[in-house]
Coordinates of C-alpha atoms and ligand atoms in Angstrom, one line a residue:
M1 CA 164.2 16.1 130.8
H2 CA 166.9 16.8 132.6
K3 CA 165.0 18.8 135.1
L4 CA 162.4 15.9 135.3
K5 CA 165.3 13.7 136.3
S6 CA 166.9 15.8 139.0
L7 CA 163.2 16.4 140.4
F8 CA 162.7 12.7 140.4
N9 CA 166.2 11.7 141.9
K10 CA 165.6 14.6 144.8
L11 CA 162.3 12.5 145.2
N12 CA 164.4 9.7 146.3
V13 CA 162.4 7.1 144.5
S14 CA 164.3 4.2 142.6
N15 CA 164.4 4.5 139.0
K16 CA 165.4 0.7 139.0
D17 CA 162.2 0.0 137.4
S18 CA 161.8 2.2 134.5
N19 CA 165.6 1.1 133.3
S20 CA 165.0 -2.6 133.3
I21 CA 162.3 -1.4 130.8
N22 CA 164.1 0.5 128.9
A23 CA 166.2 -2.4 128.4
T24 CA 163.3 -4.8 127.8
I25 CA 161.8 -2.2 125.4
A26 CA 165.4 -2.3 123.3
K27 CA 165.2 -5.7 123.1
T28 CA 163.9 -5.9 119.3
D29 CA 160.7 -7.3 119.1
V30 CA 160.2 -8.3 115.8
I31 CA 157.0 -10.4 114.8
T32 CA 157.5 -12.2 111.7
E33 CA 154.7 -11.7 109.2
N34 CA 152.5 -14.8 108.4
H35 CA 151.5 -15.0 104.8
Q36 CA 150.1 -18.0 104.7
S37 CA 147.2 -16.2 105.3
S38 CA 143.5 -17.1 105.9
N39 CA 142.6 -14.5 102.9
K40 CA 143.1 -16.3 99.6
Q41 CA 141.2 -14.3 97.4
E42 CA 143.1 -11.1 98.4
L43 CA 146.7 -13.0 97.5
N44 CA 145.2 -13.7 94.3
E45 CA 144.0 -10.3 93.7
A46 CA 147.4 -9.3 94.8
S47 CA 149.1 -11.5 92.3
L48 CA 147.5 -10.3 89.5
N49 CA 149.3 -6.7 90.3
K50 CA 152.3 -6.4 88.2
N51 CA 153.3 -2.8 90.2
C52 CA 154.3 -2.4 93.7
S53 CA 151.1 -1.4 95.8
Y54 CA 153.2 1.2 97.5
C55 CA 155.4 3.3 94.9
N56 CA 153.7 2.2 92.3
K57 CA 156.9 1.1 90.2
P58 CA 156.7 -2.0 88.4
F59 CA 158.0 -5.5 90.6
T60 CA 161.8 -5.6 90.8
E61 CA 161.4 -9.2 91.7
E62 CA 158.5 -11.9 91.0
L63 CA 155.4 -10.1 92.9
W64 CA 157.7 -7.8 94.9
C65 CA 159.3 -4.8 95.0
K66 CA 162.7 -4.9 96.9
E67 CA 163.0 -0.9 97.2
C68 CA 159.9 -0.5 99.6
D69 CA 159.6 -4.0 100.7
H70 CA 162.9 -5.4 102.4
R71 CA 160.9 -8.3 104.5
R72 CA 158.3 -8.7 102.1
K73 CA 155.4 -7.4 104.4
I74 CA 153.2 -4.8 101.6
E75 CA 151.9 -7.4 99.0
G76 CA 149.1 -9.7 99.5
W77 CA 146.5 -8.0 101.9
T78 CA 144.4 -5.2 101.9
S79 CA 142.6 -3.7 104.6
G80 CA 139.7 -3.1 102.0
N81 CA 140.3 1.4 102.8
N82 CA 143.1 3.1 100.7
D83 CA 143.6 5.1 103.7
V84 CA 144.4 2.2 106.0
D85 CA 146.7 0.2 103.7
K86 CA 148.6 3.5 102.8
F87 CA 149.0 4.1 107.2
I88 CA 150.0 0.8 107.6
K89 CA 152.4 0.4 104.4
D90 CA 154.1 3.4 105.5
T91 CA 155.3 2.1 108.8
I92 CA 156.0 -0.8 106.9
Y93 CA 158.2 1.4 104.3
D94 CA 159.9 3.3 107.2
A95 CA 161.1 0.6 108.8
R96 CA 162.7 -0.9 105.8
N97 CA 166.2 -0.6 106.3
T98 CA 166.0 -1.0 110.2
Y99 CA 164.9 -3.6 112.8
K100 CA 162.3 -1.5 114.1
E101 CA 158.8 -2.5 113.9
S102 CA 155.9 -1.4 111.4
L103 CA 152.2 -1.9 112.0
K104 CA 150.9 -5.4 111.0
W105 CA 147.1 -5.6 108.9
V106 CA 145.8 -9.0 110.7
P107 CA 142.1 -10.8 109.2
F108 CA 139.9 -10.6 111.9
G109 CA 139.8 -14.7 112.1
R110 CA 143.4 -14.9 113.5
F111 CA 141.9 -13.9 117.2
K112 CA 140.1 -16.0 119.1
D113 CA 138.0 -15.7 122.7
V114 CA 136.9 -11.9 121.8
K115 CA 135.1 -10.7 124.8
Q116 CA 133.6 -6.8 125.4
I117 CA 134.9 -5.0 128.2
G118 CA 134.3 -1.5 128.2
V119 CA 132.9 1.4 125.9
G120 CA 133.4 4.7 125.5
G121 CA 132.0 7.7 123.5
F122 CA 134.0 6.9 120.2
A123 CA 134.8 2.9 120.5
K124 CA 134.0 -0.5 122.0
V125 CA 136.8 -2.2 123.6
Y126 CA 136.9 -5.9 123.5
S127 CA 140.0 -8.5 125.0
A128 CA 141.0 -11.1 122.6
T129 CA 143.9 -13.7 122.1
W130 CA 146.0 -13.5 119.1
I131 CA 146.4 -16.6 117.8
D132 CA 149.5 -16.5 115.8
H133 CA 151.5 -15.2 119.2
G134 CA 149.8 -16.4 121.6
I135 CA 149.2 -13.3 123.9
K136 CA 146.2 -11.5 125.0
V137 CA 145.2 -8.1 123.2
A138 CA 142.8 -5.4 123.6
L139 CA 140.9 -4.7 120.0
K140 CA 139.3 -0.7 119.9
R141 CA 136.5 -0.8 117.9
L142 CA 136.4 2.6 116.4
N143 CA 132.9 3.6 116.4
G144 CA 131.1 4.3 112.8
S145 CA 134.8 3.6 110.8
K146 CA 133.7 1.6 108.1
N147 CA 134.5 4.4 105.6
M148 CA 137.9 5.7 107.9
S149 CA 137.4 8.9 108.5
A150 CA 140.1 11.7 109.0
V151 CA 139.2 12.2 112.6
Y152 CA 140.1 8.5 113.3
L153 CA 143.1 8.9 110.7
N154 CA 144.3 11.3 113.4
E155 CA 144.2 9.2 116.2
L156 CA 146.1 6.4 114.7
K157 CA 148.7 8.4 113.3
I158 CA 149.0 9.9 116.9
H159 CA 149.2 6.6 118.9
W160 CA 151.7 5.2 116.1
N161 CA 153.8 8.2 116.3
F162 CA 153.7 8.4 120.4
Y163 CA 154.1 4.6 120.6
K164 CA 157.5 4.8 117.9
E165 CA 159.2 7.5 119.8
D166 CA 159.0 6.3 123.4
G167 CA 157.3 2.8 123.5
M168 CA 157.4 2.9 128.0
F169 CA 154.8 5.7 128.4
S170 CA 152.6 4.3 125.3
L171 CA 150.2 1.2 125.4
K172 CA 151.8 -1.2 122.3
F173 CA 150.3 -0.5 118.7
Y174 CA 150.6 -4.1 116.6
G175 CA 147.9 -3.3 114.2
M176 CA 144.7 -3.0 112.5
T177 CA 141.8 -5.7 111.9
K178 CA 138.7 -5.1 110.7
D179 CA 134.8 -6.3 112.7
P180 CA 133.6 -8.6 109.8
E181 CA 130.2 -7.8 110.8
T182 CA 130.0 -3.8 110.7
E183 CA 133.4 -3.9 108.9
E184 CA 134.1 -1.1 111.4
F185 CA 137.8 -0.6 111.6
M186 CA 139.4 -2.1 114.9
M187 CA 143.0 -1.2 116.9
I188 CA 144.8 -3.8 118.1
L189 CA 146.7 -2.5 121.3
Q190 CA 148.7 -4.3 124.0
F191 CA 146.1 -5.5 126.8
A192 CA 146.3 -3.6 129.9
D193 CA 145.5 -6.0 132.7
E194 CA 145.2 -3.4 135.5
G195 CA 142.7 -1.4 134.0
N196 CA 142.7 2.3 134.2
L197 CA 144.7 4.5 136.8
R198 CA 141.2 5.8 138.2
S199 CA 139.8 2.5 139.3
V200 CA 143.5 0.8 140.5
L201 CA 143.9 3.7 142.6
S202 CA 140.1 4.1 143.8
H203 CA 140.7 0.1 144.7
N204 CA 144.2 0.3 146.7
F205 CA 144.8 4.1 147.4
K206 CA 145.9 2.8 150.9
N207 CA 147.8 -0.6 150.1
I208 CA 150.1 1.4 146.9
L209 CA 153.1 3.4 148.3
W210 CA 153.8 6.9 148.4
K211 CA 156.7 6.1 146.3
D212 CA 155.1 4.7 143.3
K213 CA 152.2 6.9 143.6
I214 CA 154.9 9.5 142.9
K215 CA 156.7 7.1 140.2
Y216 CA 153.7 6.7 137.9
L217 CA 152.8 10.9 138.1
Y218 CA 157.1 10.8 137.1
W219 CA 156.0 8.5 134.3
L220 CA 152.8 10.1 133.4
I221 CA 154.8 13.8 133.4
Y222 CA 157.4 12.1 131.4
G223 CA 155.0 10.8 128.6
L224 CA 153.3 13.7 128.8
K225 CA 156.2 15.5 127.9
N226 CA 157.3 13.5 125.2
L227 CA 153.7 13.9 123.7
H228 CA 154.3 17.4 124.0
D229 CA 157.6 17.5 122.0
L230 CA 156.1 15.7 118.9
G231 CA 153.6 18.7 118.8
Y232 CA 150.5 17.5 119.8
F233 CA 148.2 17.9 122.9
H234 CA 146.4 15.0 124.2
K235 CA 143.2 17.1 124.8
D236 CA 141.4 14.5 126.8
F237 CA 144.3 13.8 129.6
H238 CA 142.3 11.9 132.9
S239 CA 142.8 9.1 134.8
G240 CA 140.3 6.9 133.2
N241 CA 142.4 7.6 129.8
I242 CA 145.9 6.3 131.6
L243 CA 146.2 2.2 131.8
R244 CA 148.5 0.1 134.1
V245 CA 150.0 -2.5 132.1
D246 CA 151.9 -4.0 135.3
E247 CA 154.0 -2.6 138.0
H248 CA 156.2 -1.3 135.4
Q249 CA 154.4 0.2 132.9
T250 CA 151.9 3.3 133.1
S251 CA 151.0 4.2 129.5
I252 CA 148.6 7.3 128.3
S253 CA 146.0 5.7 126.1
D254 CA 142.9 7.1 124.4
F255 CA 144.3 9.8 121.4
G256 CA 140.8 10.1 120.1
L257 CA 140.4 13.7 120.5
S258 CA 144.3 14.7 120.6
G259 CA 145.9 17.1 117.8
P260 CA 148.6 19.6 117.0
S261 CA 149.6 21.7 120.0
N262 CA 148.8 24.8 117.8
K263 CA 145.1 24.0 117.1
Q264 CA 142.6 24.9 119.5
K265 CA 139.5 22.6 119.9
S266 CA 136.4 24.5 119.4
D267 CA 134.9 24.0 122.7
D268 CA 138.3 25.6 123.9
K269 CA 138.9 23.1 126.8
I270 CA 142.2 21.5 126.8
C271 CA 143.2 18.9 129.2
G272 CA 146.6 17.6 128.7
Ligands
ZN1 ZN1 157.7 -0.2 95.6

């Protein structure tokens, strides 16, 4: 990291912007859960339980396990899939004594203006408005994920671990929802207003200053280094998988092919 920083300083590029982003990210962004939920049936089923759905010990308070669930976010919902429930509840449990963020299960009805904006090999991407927070988000529907596979769970975990480690270099990962028609799972992600770096550079190459191009490169190197430090290779690293949120954030995305750095892909091709 020090080497990178001194290289960056030598290039005489201002990193003022990235400092201001750190400050913004440091401001804890706790979004309170809306439990008056749309899904009364799920609530009723959950309230029949006498044990914590996370640790399986009897509730310490009425319908509530204080040990696992300081903020009462664990009970009262289900994604319909044990692996997805466990994945989200792990993040809530991990954040129980802190102000750190955790993932949320959000019923699909909490989104409006859902429009398809992209399609890839393994997913379709939609833009949508998240009604409870009034923000535009991206919903990434994982093809054929009705029965959540180990491959998709791997993508979710890597994206979450990377985002949790250093939010500046990753698209925010808010939680999960499910397409009610196909029952495929969808990741709720930060919306990247400016699209991917490939299209940004090809449309504006001459208008973007070299100092800014170098700044994006610096952020990418830093982000990729963080990913490697976590023990992962991206394995599909190209400018189409790098998203520009705004002039202060260029993020690595799409961890669908990523995996542990000590495991080679079967075709022996590793990019990033
Ligand atoms: Zn518990």
